[in-house]
Coordinates of C-alpha atoms and ligand atoms in Angstrom, one line a residue:
X1 CA -83.7 36.2 -0.6
X2 CA -80.5 36.5 -2.2
X3 CA -80.2 34.2 -4.7
X4 CA -78.0 30.9 -3.7
X5 CA -75.9 29.5 -6.1
X6 CA -74.8 25.6 -6.3
X7 CA -72.0 24.0 -7.7
X8 CA -73.8 21.8 -10.4
X9 CA -71.6 18.5 -10.8
X10 CA -73.7 17.7 -13.6
X11 CA -73.2 20.7 -15.5
X12 CA -69.7 21.4 -14.3
X13 CA -71.1 25.2 -13.3
X14 CA -72.3 27.2 -10.5
X15 CA -75.9 27.9 -11.3
X16 CA -78.7 29.3 -9.3
X17 CA -80.5 27.3 -7.1
X18 CA -84.4 27.3 -8.2
X19 CA -86.7 24.9 -6.4
X20 CA -88.9 23.1 -8.3
X21 CA -91.9 23.1 -6.5
X22 CA -91.1 26.4 -3.9
X23 CA -91.0 26.4 -1.2
X24 CA -90.4 22.5 -0.8
X25 CA -87.1 21.0 -1.6
X26 CA -86.4 17.3 -2.0
X27 CA -82.6 16.0 -1.6
X28 CA -81.6 12.8 -1.6
X29 CA -78.3 11.6 0.1
X30 CA -76.4 8.1 -0.3
X31 CA -76.3 6.9 3.1
X32 CA -73.3 4.5 4.6
X33 CA -73.2 0.8 3.9
X34 CA -74.0 -0.8 7.4
X35 CA -71.4 -3.6 7.7
X36 CA -68.5 -1.4 10.1
X37 CA -68.2 1.8 12.2
X38 CA -68.2 4.9 10.1
X39 CA -65.2 6.4 9.8
X40 CA -64.2 10.3 9.6
X41 CA -64.2 10.2 6.2
X42 CA -67.9 9.0 5.6
X43 CA -68.4 11.6 8.5
X44 CA -67.2 14.8 6.4
X45 CA -69.7 13.7 3.5
X46 CA -72.6 13.3 5.9
X47 CA -71.7 16.8 8.2
X48 CA -71.3 18.5 4.5
X49 CA -75.1 17.8 3.7
X50 CA -76.1 18.8 6.9
X51 CA -75.1 22.0 6.2
X52 CA -76.6 22.3 3.3
X53 CA -79.9 20.9 4.4
X54 CA -79.8 23.4 7.6
X55 CA -78.9 26.3 5.3
X56 CA -81.9 25.5 3.1
X57 CA -84.0 25.0 6.2
X58 CA -83.1 28.3 7.5
X59 CA -83.8 30.4 4.4
X60 CA -87.2 29.4 4.9
X61 CA -87.4 25.9 2.4
X62 CA -89.2 23.2 3.4
X63 CA -86.6 20.5 2.9
X64 CA -87.3 16.7 3.2
X65 CA -84.1 15.0 3.3
X66 CA -83.8 11.5 2.6
X67 CA -80.4 9.3 3.4
X68 CA -80.6 5.5 2.9
X69 CA -78.9 2.9 4.7
X70 CA -77.6 0.5 2.4
X71 CA -78.3 -2.7 3.9
X72 CA -78.1 -5.5 1.5
X73 CA -76.3 -5.6 -2.5
X74 CA -73.2 -3.6 -1.7
X75 CA -70.6 -6.1 -3.3
X76 CA -67.1 -5.8 -2.4
X77 CA -66.0 -5.1 -5.7
X78 CA -68.0 -2.7 -8.0
X79 CA -67.8 -5.1 -10.9
X80 CA -70.7 -7.1 -9.5
X81 CA -68.0 -9.5 -8.0
X82 CA -67.3 -10.8 -4.4
X83 CA -69.6 -11.0 -1.8
X84 CA -71.9 -8.8 -0.3
X85 CA -70.2 -6.5 2.3
X86 CA -73.1 -7.1 5.1
X87 CA -73.6 -11.4 4.1
X88 CA -69.2 -12.0 4.5
X89 CA -69.3 -9.9 7.7
X90 CA -72.3 -11.9 8.9
X91 CA -70.8 -15.3 8.0
X92 CA -67.5 -13.9 9.7
X93 CA -68.8 -13.2 13.2
X94 CA -71.5 -16.2 12.6
X95 CA -74.8 -13.7 13.1
X96 CA -77.8 -13.0 11.4
X97 CA -77.2 -9.7 8.5
X98 CA -79.2 -7.9 10.2
X99 CA -77.7 -8.2 13.8
X100 CA -74.5 -6.4 11.6
X101 CA -76.7 -4.1 9.9
X102 CA -78.6 -3.4 13.7
X103 CA -75.2 -2.6 15.2
X104 CA -73.6 -0.5 12.3
X105 CA -77.0 1.2 11.8
X106 CA -77.2 2.4 15.8
X107 CA -73.3 3.3 15.7
X108 CA -74.1 5.8 12.7
X109 CA -76.6 7.3 14.4
X110 CA -75.0 7.7 17.6
X111 CA -71.9 9.1 15.7
X112 CA -74.5 11.0 13.5
X113 CA -75.5 12.6 16.8
X114 CA -72.4 13.5 18.9
X115 CA -71.2 15.8 15.8
X116 CA -74.6 17.4 16.3
X117 CA -75.9 16.5 12.7
X118 CA -80.1 16.5 12.3
X119 CA -81.7 13.3 11.3
X120 CA -82.6 13.3 8.0
X121 CA -86.4 13.6 6.9
X122 CA -86.6 9.7 6.1
X123 CA -83.8 6.9 6.5
X124 CA -85.2 4.2 4.0
X125 CA -83.6 0.9 4.0
X126 CA -83.0 -1.4 0.9
X127 CA -84.2 -4.0 2.4
X128 CA -87.4 -2.6 2.8
X129 CA -87.8 -1.8 -0.8
X130 CA -87.1 -4.7 -2.6
X131 CA -90.6 -4.9 -4.3
X132 CA -89.8 -1.1 -5.7
X133 CA -86.4 -2.4 -6.8
X134 CA -87.9 -5.2 -8.6
X135 CA -90.5 -3.0 -9.9
X136 CA -87.8 -1.0 -11.8
X137 CA -85.9 -3.6 -13.0
X138 CA -88.6 -5.1 -14.9
X139 CA -89.9 -1.8 -16.0
X140 CA -86.3 -1.3 -17.7
X141 CA -86.2 -5.2 -19.5
X142 CA -89.6 -4.0 -21.0
X143 CA -87.8 -1.1 -22.0
X144 CA -85.2 -3.3 -23.7
X145 CA -82.7 -1.7 -21.7
X146 CA -81.9 -4.5 -19.2
X147 CA -81.8 -8.3 -19.8
X148 CA -81.7 -11.3 -17.7
X149 CA -79.3 -14.0 -17.7
X150 CA -79.3 -17.1 -15.7
X151 CA -81.1 -15.6 -12.8
X152 CA -79.3 -12.0 -12.7
X153 CA -80.3 -9.0 -14.5
X154 CA -78.0 -6.7 -16.2
X155 CA -78.3 -3.1 -17.8
X156 CA -77.3 -2.6 -20.9
X157 CA -75.1 0.6 -20.8
X158 CA -73.9 0.4 -24.3
X159 CA -77.6 0.3 -26.0
X160 CA -78.2 3.1 -23.4
X161 CA -75.8 5.0 -24.7
X162 CA -76.9 4.9 -28.2
X163 CA -80.0 7.5 -27.2
X164 CA -78.0 8.9 -24.0
X165 CA -75.2 10.3 -22.7
X166 CA -74.0 7.8 -20.2
X167 CA -71.0 9.4 -18.9
X168 CA -72.6 13.0 -18.8
X169 CA -72.0 13.0 -14.9
X170 CA -68.3 12.8 -15.1
X171 CA -67.5 13.6 -18.8
X172 CA -65.0 10.7 -19.7
X173 CA -65.5 9.6 -23.0
X174 CA -67.3 5.9 -23.4
X175 CA -64.9 4.6 -25.2
X176 CA -61.9 5.3 -22.8
X177 CA -64.1 3.5 -20.4
X178 CA -64.7 0.6 -22.5
X179 CA -60.8 0.5 -23.5
X180 CA -59.9 0.9 -19.7
X181 CA -62.5 -1.3 -18.2
X182 CA -61.4 -5.2 -17.7
X183 CA -62.5 -8.4 -20.2
X184 CA -65.4 -9.8 -19.2
X185 CA -63.3 -12.7 -17.5
X186 CA -64.8 -13.6 -13.9
X187 CA -67.9 -11.0 -14.0
X188 CA -70.4 -13.6 -14.9
X189 CA -72.7 -13.4 -17.9
X190 CA -72.6 -9.9 -19.3
X191 CA -73.0 -8.7 -22.7
X192 CA -71.1 -5.6 -22.4
X193 CA -68.0 -4.8 -20.3
X194 CA -69.8 -1.6 -18.6
X195 CA -73.0 -3.5 -17.9
X196 CA -74.1 -3.8 -14.4
X197 CA -75.9 -6.2 -12.5
X198 CA -79.6 -4.4 -11.3
X199 CA -80.9 -7.6 -9.7
X200 CA -78.3 -10.9 -8.5
X201 CA -78.7 -14.7 -8.6
X202 CA -78.1 -15.7 -4.9
X203 CA -75.9 -18.9 -4.6
X204 CA -77.8 -21.4 -2.1
X205 CA -75.4 -20.3 0.7
X206 CA -76.0 -16.5 0.3
X207 CA -77.5 -15.2 3.3
X208 CA -79.9 -12.3 2.5
X209 CA -81.8 -13.5 -0.8
X210 CA -85.6 -12.7 -1.7
X211 CA -87.9 -14.5 -4.3
X212 CA -88.4 -12.8 -7.6
X213 CA -89.5 -13.4 -11.1
X214 CA -85.8 -14.2 -12.3
X215 CA -85.9 -16.4 -8.9
X216 CA -83.8 -16.5 -5.7
X217 CA -81.7 -13.2 -5.3
X218 CA -80.8 -9.6 -4.2
X219 CA -80.5 -6.2 -5.8
X220 CA -77.5 -4.4 -7.2
X221 CA -76.1 -1.8 -5.0
X222 CA -77.4 1.2 -7.3
X223 CA -81.1 0.2 -8.3
X224 CA -81.7 0.7 -4.2
X225 CA -80.9 4.5 -4.6
X226 CA -83.2 4.9 -7.6
X227 CA -85.6 3.0 -6.1
X228 CA -85.9 4.9 -2.9
X229 CA -85.6 8.3 -4.1
X230 CA -88.1 7.9 -6.9
X231 CA -90.4 6.7 -3.9
X232 CA -89.9 9.4 -1.2
X233 CA -89.1 12.6 -3.6
X234 CA -90.7 11.4 -7.1
X235 CA -89.3 10.9 -10.3
X236 CA -87.6 14.4 -10.2
X237 CA -86.5 16.2 -7.3
X238 CA -84.3 19.2 -6.5
X239 CA -80.7 17.9 -4.8
X240 CA -78.8 14.0 -5.2
X241 CA -75.6 13.9 -3.5
X242 CA -73.0 11.9 -1.9
X243 CA -69.3 11.6 -1.7
X244 CA -67.5 12.3 -5.3
X245 CA -66.3 9.0 -5.4
X246 CA -69.5 7.5 -5.8
X247 CA -69.7 9.7 -9.2
X248 CA -68.2 7.5 -12.0
X249 CA -70.0 4.1 -10.8
X250 CA -72.9 4.4 -8.5
X251 CA -74.5 7.9 -9.7
X252 CA -73.5 7.3 -13.5
X253 CA -75.5 3.9 -13.2
X254 CA -78.5 5.5 -11.0
X255 CA -78.9 8.6 -13.7
X256 CA -78.7 6.0 -16.6
X257 CA -81.4 3.3 -14.2
X258 CA -83.9 6.2 -13.7
X259 CA -83.4 7.8 -17.2
X260 CA -84.1 3.9 -18.8
X261 CA -87.2 3.8 -16.1
X262 CA -88.8 6.8 -16.4
X263 CA -87.2 9.1 -19.3
X264 CA -86.0 11.8 -16.5
X265 CA -82.9 12.8 -15.1
X266 CA -83.7 12.1 -11.0
X267 CA -82.8 15.7 -10.1
X268 CA -81.9 19.2 -11.1
X269 CA -78.5 19.5 -9.3
X270 CA -76.2 16.7 -8.5
X271 CA -73.5 17.9 -5.8
X272 CA -70.6 16.1 -4.3
X273 CA -68.1 16.6 -1.5
X274 CA -64.5 15.6 -1.6
X275 CA -62.8 13.4 0.3
X276 CA -61.0 13.6 3.8
X277 CA -57.6 12.9 3.2
X278 CA -54.6 11.1 5.5
X279 CA -51.3 12.4 4.3
X280 CA -52.7 13.0 0.7
X281 CA -54.4 9.6 0.4
X282 CA -58.3 9.0 0.9
X283 CA -59.5 8.0 3.8
X284 CA -61.1 4.4 3.5
X285 CA -61.8 1.3 5.0
X286 CA -60.2 -0.5 2.6
X287 CA -56.7 1.4 2.6
X288 CA -56.7 0.7 6.5
X289 CA -56.0 4.3 7.0
X290 CA -59.3 5.4 8.9
X291 CA -59.8 7.0 11.8
X292 CA -63.0 6.5 14.1
X293 CA -64.8 9.0 15.4
X294 CA -64.4 7.4 18.8
X295 CA -60.7 7.2 18.4
X296 CA -60.3 11.0 17.7
X297 CA -62.5 11.8 20.7
X298 CA -60.0 9.8 23.1
X299 CA -56.9 10.5 21.2
X300 CA -56.4 7.0 20.8
X301 CA -55.0 6.3 18.0
X302 CA -51.2 6.0 17.4
X303 CA -51.4 9.1 14.8
X304 CA -53.0 11.2 17.5
X305 CA -51.3 13.0 20.2
X306 CA -54.4 13.6 22.2
X307 CA -58.1 13.5 21.8
X308 CA -60.4 16.1 20.2
X309 CA -63.8 17.3 21.1
X310 CA -67.2 16.3 18.3
X311 CA -67.5 19.8 18.0
X312 CA -63.9 20.6 17.4
X313 CA -63.7 18.2 14.5
X314 CA -67.2 19.7 13.1
X315 CA -65.4 22.9 13.4
X316 CA -62.1 21.7 11.4
X317 CA -64.6 20.3 8.6
X318 CA -66.2 22.9 8.4
X319 CA -62.8 25.3 7.7
X320 CA -62.3 23.7 4.3
X321 CA -64.9 24.1 1.4
X322 CA -66.8 20.8 0.7
X323 CA -65.5 20.7 -2.4
X324 CA -61.6 21.2 -1.8
X325 CA -60.0 17.9 -0.2
X326 CA -59.4 18.3 3.7
X327 CA -56.2 16.1 4.8
X328 CA -56.3 15.4 8.3
X329 CA -53.3 16.5 10.8
X330 CA -52.7 16.9 14.5
X331 CA -51.3 20.4 13.6
X332 CA -54.6 21.2 11.5
X333 CA -56.9 19.8 14.2
X334 CA -55.2 22.1 17.0
X335 CA -55.6 25.0 15.0
X336 CA -58.7 24.6 14.8
X337 CA -59.6 23.7 18.2
X338 CA -57.5 27.3 18.9
X339 CA -60.6 28.7 16.6
X340 CA -63.6 27.0 18.0
X341 CA -62.4 28.2 21.6
X342 CA -62.1 31.5 20.6
X343 CA -65.4 32.0 18.7
X344 CA -67.3 29.9 21.7
X345 CA -65.4 32.4 24.1
X346 CA -66.3 35.7 22.0
X347 CA -70.3 34.2 22.3
X348 CA -69.6 34.4 26.1
X349 CA -68.3 37.8 26.1
X350 CA -70.9 39.1 23.7
X351 CA -73.8 38.1 26.3
X352 CA -72.1 40.7 28.5
X353 CA -71.4 43.7 26.2
X354 CA -72.7 47.1 27.4
X355 CA -74.1 49.0 24.5
X356 CA -73.7 52.6 23.7
X357 CA -75.5 55.5 21.6
X358 CA -73.5 55.7 18.7
X359 CA -71.6 52.4 16.6
X360 CA -68.2 52.1 15.6
X361 CA -69.3 49.4 13.5
X362 CA -71.4 47.9 10.6
X363 CA -72.8 44.7 11.9
X364 CA -75.2 44.8 9.3
X365 CA -72.9 44.8 6.4
X366 CA -71.0 41.9 8.4
X367 CA -74.2 39.9 8.3
X368 CA -74.5 40.5 4.8
X369 CA -71.2 39.0 4.2
X370 CA -72.2 35.8 5.8
X371 CA -75.5 35.2 3.4
X372 CA -73.4 36.2 0.5
X373 CA -70.8 33.6 1.7
X374 CA -73.2 30.6 2.1
X375 CA -75.0 31.9 -0.9
X376 CA -71.8 31.3 -2.7
X377 CA -72.5 27.2 -2.7
X378 CA -72.1 27.1 0.8
X379 CA -68.8 28.8 1.5
X380 CA -68.2 27.7 5.2
X381 CA -64.7 29.0 5.2
X382 CA -65.8 32.4 4.1
X383 CA -68.5 32.3 6.6
X384 CA -66.1 31.1 9.5
X385 CA -63.8 34.3 8.4
X386 CA -66.9 36.7 8.9
X387 CA -67.3 34.8 12.1
X388 CA -63.9 35.9 13.4
X389 CA -64.7 39.5 11.9
X390 CA -67.4 39.2 14.3
X391 CA -65.0 38.5 17.1
X392 CA -62.9 41.0 16.7
X393 CA -65.7 43.2 16.8
X394 CA -66.6 41.9 20.5
X395 CA -63.5 41.7 21.9
X396 CA -62.8 45.4 20.8
X397 CA -66.0 46.6 22.1
X398 CA -65.3 44.7 25.1
X399 CA -62.0 46.1 25.6
X400 CA -63.9 49.9 25.1
X401 CA -61.5 50.2 22.1
X402 CA -65.0 50.6 20.0
X403 CA -68.4 50.9 20.7
X404 CA -71.5 48.9 19.8
X405 CA -75.1 49.8 20.0
X406 CA -77.8 47.6 21.5
X407 CA -79.3 47.0 18.3
X408 CA -75.8 45.8 17.0
X409 CA -75.7 43.7 20.0
X410 CA -78.6 42.5 19.2
X411 CA -77.9 41.7 15.6
X412 CA -74.4 39.8 16.5
X413 CA -76.4 37.4 19.1
X414 CA -78.9 36.9 16.2
X415 CA -76.1 36.2 14.0
X416 CA -74.3 33.8 16.1
X417 CA -77.3 32.3 16.5
X418 CA -78.1 31.8 12.8
X419 CA -74.8 30.9 11.5
X420 CA -73.1 29.4 14.4
X421 CA -75.8 27.4 16.1
X422 CA -78.1 26.9 13.6
X423 CA -76.3 27.0 10.5
X424 CA -73.1 25.7 11.1
X425 CA -74.9 23.1 14.1
X426 CA -72.0 23.9 16.5
X427 CA -72.6 24.1 20.3
X428 CA -71.1 24.5 23.4
X429 CA -69.4 21.5 24.9
X430 CA -71.3 19.7 26.8
X431 CA -69.8 18.2 30.2
X432 CA -69.4 14.5 29.1
X433 CA -67.6 15.2 25.8
X434 CA -65.2 17.5 27.9
X435 CA -64.8 14.6 30.8
X436 CA -63.7 12.4 27.8
X437 CA -61.4 14.9 26.5
X438 CA -59.9 15.3 29.7
X439 CA -60.0 11.6 30.6
X440 CA -58.1 10.9 27.1
X441 CA -55.4 13.9 27.7
X442 CA -54.6 12.2 31.4
X443 CA -54.4 8.3 30.1
X444 CA -51.8 9.7 27.1
X445 CA -49.9 11.8 30.1
X446 CA -49.6 8.4 32.0
X447 CA -48.3 6.7 29.0
X448 CA -45.9 9.2 28.1
X449 CA -44.2 8.8 31.8
X450 CA -44.5 4.8 31.5
X451 CA -42.5 5.2 27.8
X452 CA -39.8 7.6 29.8
X453 CA -39.7 4.4 32.4
X454 CA -39.6 2.3 29.5
X455 CA -36.7 4.3 27.9
X456 CA -34.7 4.1 31.6
X457 CA -35.0 0.1 31.4
X458 CA -37.6 0.5 34.4
X459 CA -40.0 -2.0 33.5
X460 CA -40.8 -3.1 37.1
X461 CA -42.6 0.8 36.9
X462 CA -43.6 0.6 33.6
X463 CA -45.2 -2.8 34.5
X464 CA -46.7 -1.2 37.6
X465 CA -48.5 1.4 35.4
X466 CA -50.1 -0.6 33.0
X467 CA -51.4 -2.8 35.7
X468 CA -53.0 -0.3 37.7
X469 CA -54.5 1.4 34.5
X470 CA -56.0 -2.2 33.8
X471 CA -57.3 -2.0 37.6
X472 CA -58.8 1.1 36.6
X473 CA -60.7 -0.3 33.3
X474 CA -58.0 1.0 31.0
X475 CA -56.5 -1.8 28.7
X476 CA -53.1 -1.0 27.1
X477 CA -51.8 -3.0 24.3
X478 CA -48.1 -2.0 23.2
X479 CA -47.8 -2.0 19.5
X480 CA -45.2 -1.1 16.6
X481 CA -46.1 2.4 16.1
X482 CA -46.7 2.7 20.1
X483 CA -48.8 1.8 22.7
X484 CA -52.8 2.1 22.2
X485 CA -55.6 2.1 24.8
X486 CA -59.3 1.4 25.1
X487 CA -61.6 1.4 28.2
Ligands
LIG1 P1 -69.8 4.0 2.2 O1 -70.4 3.7 3.5 O2 -68.3 3.6 2.1 O3 -71.1 3.7 0.8 O4 -69.9 5.7 1.9 C1 -70.7 6.6 2.3 C2 -70.5 7.7 1.9 O5 -69.1 8.4 2.6 C3 -70.5 8.3 0.6 O6 -71.0 8.9 0.0 C4 -69.0 8.2 0.3 O7 -68.8 9.0 -0.9 C5 -68.6 8.9 1.4 N1 -66.7 8.5 1.8 C6 -66.5 7.5 1.9 N2 -65.1 7.8 2.1 C7 -64.7 9.1 2.1 C8 -63.6 10.4 2.5 N3 -62.6 9.4 2.6 N4 -63.7 11.6 2.3 C9 -65.3 11.9 2.5 N5 -66.3 11.1 1.8 C10 -66.3 9.7 1.9
LIG2 ZN1 -77.0 6.0 -3.3

């Protein structure tokens, strides 16, 4: 097996991957907070780890992939103030918090399935591991690195930092962090401004709360990942991942918790994916610039010209390396769609190629280049470039300009199966996706005609089109930025 190199965020170096206990690999990835639909940015991170999971499995590792569901303890602000996101939504909608959790967990699973992402081996929830979180909190208090004030338990960052490098993951200076962090006003009873909550006292009106030795409360966000990764992967495992926005707070605090708890850095390799951006800005729920997967599939979004299939979107994401930012645009999606279709067409052509007795191509060398790309920190754009070389070879052989032996054709088939389908997780479009895509295009076309009618001041026709669409089950809403529709 060729060595696999991956970029370790902790050491800021590309390192050779060595499993702690081969052939087993433990991989933990921070999952979604299930208080609203996952947006395309979240999907990018989960799809990147899906490819890492698939490639490690392809190499023969037995991967235990743990991806949690955050269903409690994620407050609106990282400074331990504000409400729990799920409880807040439950109150607004007059639902049980677990109804919110169920709705968005199901949505998340559906979206992952549409993108053909494999389910993790274990998907534990924060609410299912309250005891484990309490145990770790208690152990950290015993070690003298956490303290309780009025029913809330805080991690003592400055005390921890006396003997450990608290900012190892980001390389930031502790003094600068202290300078740049707001004063303690409004931050509860913390002793130090960098201290963070392991357990939070619940106000009586707080919907999700559990009994503890510190009174009724709920866990802090970071402790859930320490508890669940340790429980299912041990005190030290191979890979820990998440989006790079989690580095400075969530993962920095997770490392501190684990070291305080058991004296060990939780994993050997920290991996972080870069952000999906829109016009250069991180896609995020709070900035209001997020796209939901179903909006992208149907084209029903003011910034989209039309819809794109899940596989085209998956391919679009893989055309950029996971550590680079990826900017979302209609043009980039259209280019990806063309590329994806060319690849899939060539797969069909490959099935009907006729073999010659001699070959004018070196397919083995091309296969080696595909492995080289993936072994170089999962470089999917270079892998794709090599697959396009395979497309050239297939088309040229089909046009009888060059020749391939049966062994070449078989190897090309194996390469498509391994890299395109198994590792990149792409698949031929199914009929349902195609129908949704075509329907989206038709509705957009009808709305274009309606816009022309409006521009000609033919309001009778414009209203007729809207009413007929409504009768067919398509609701159209006119807004400042144009019309949106939903079925
Ligand atoms: P959340 O549900 O907000 O905790 O996010 C779930 C995962 O999505 C985390 O690993 C985040 O780092 C990641 N994430 C959030 N926004 C983006 C984005 N714009 N691009 C890529 N990953 C993101
Ligand atoms: Zn986490």
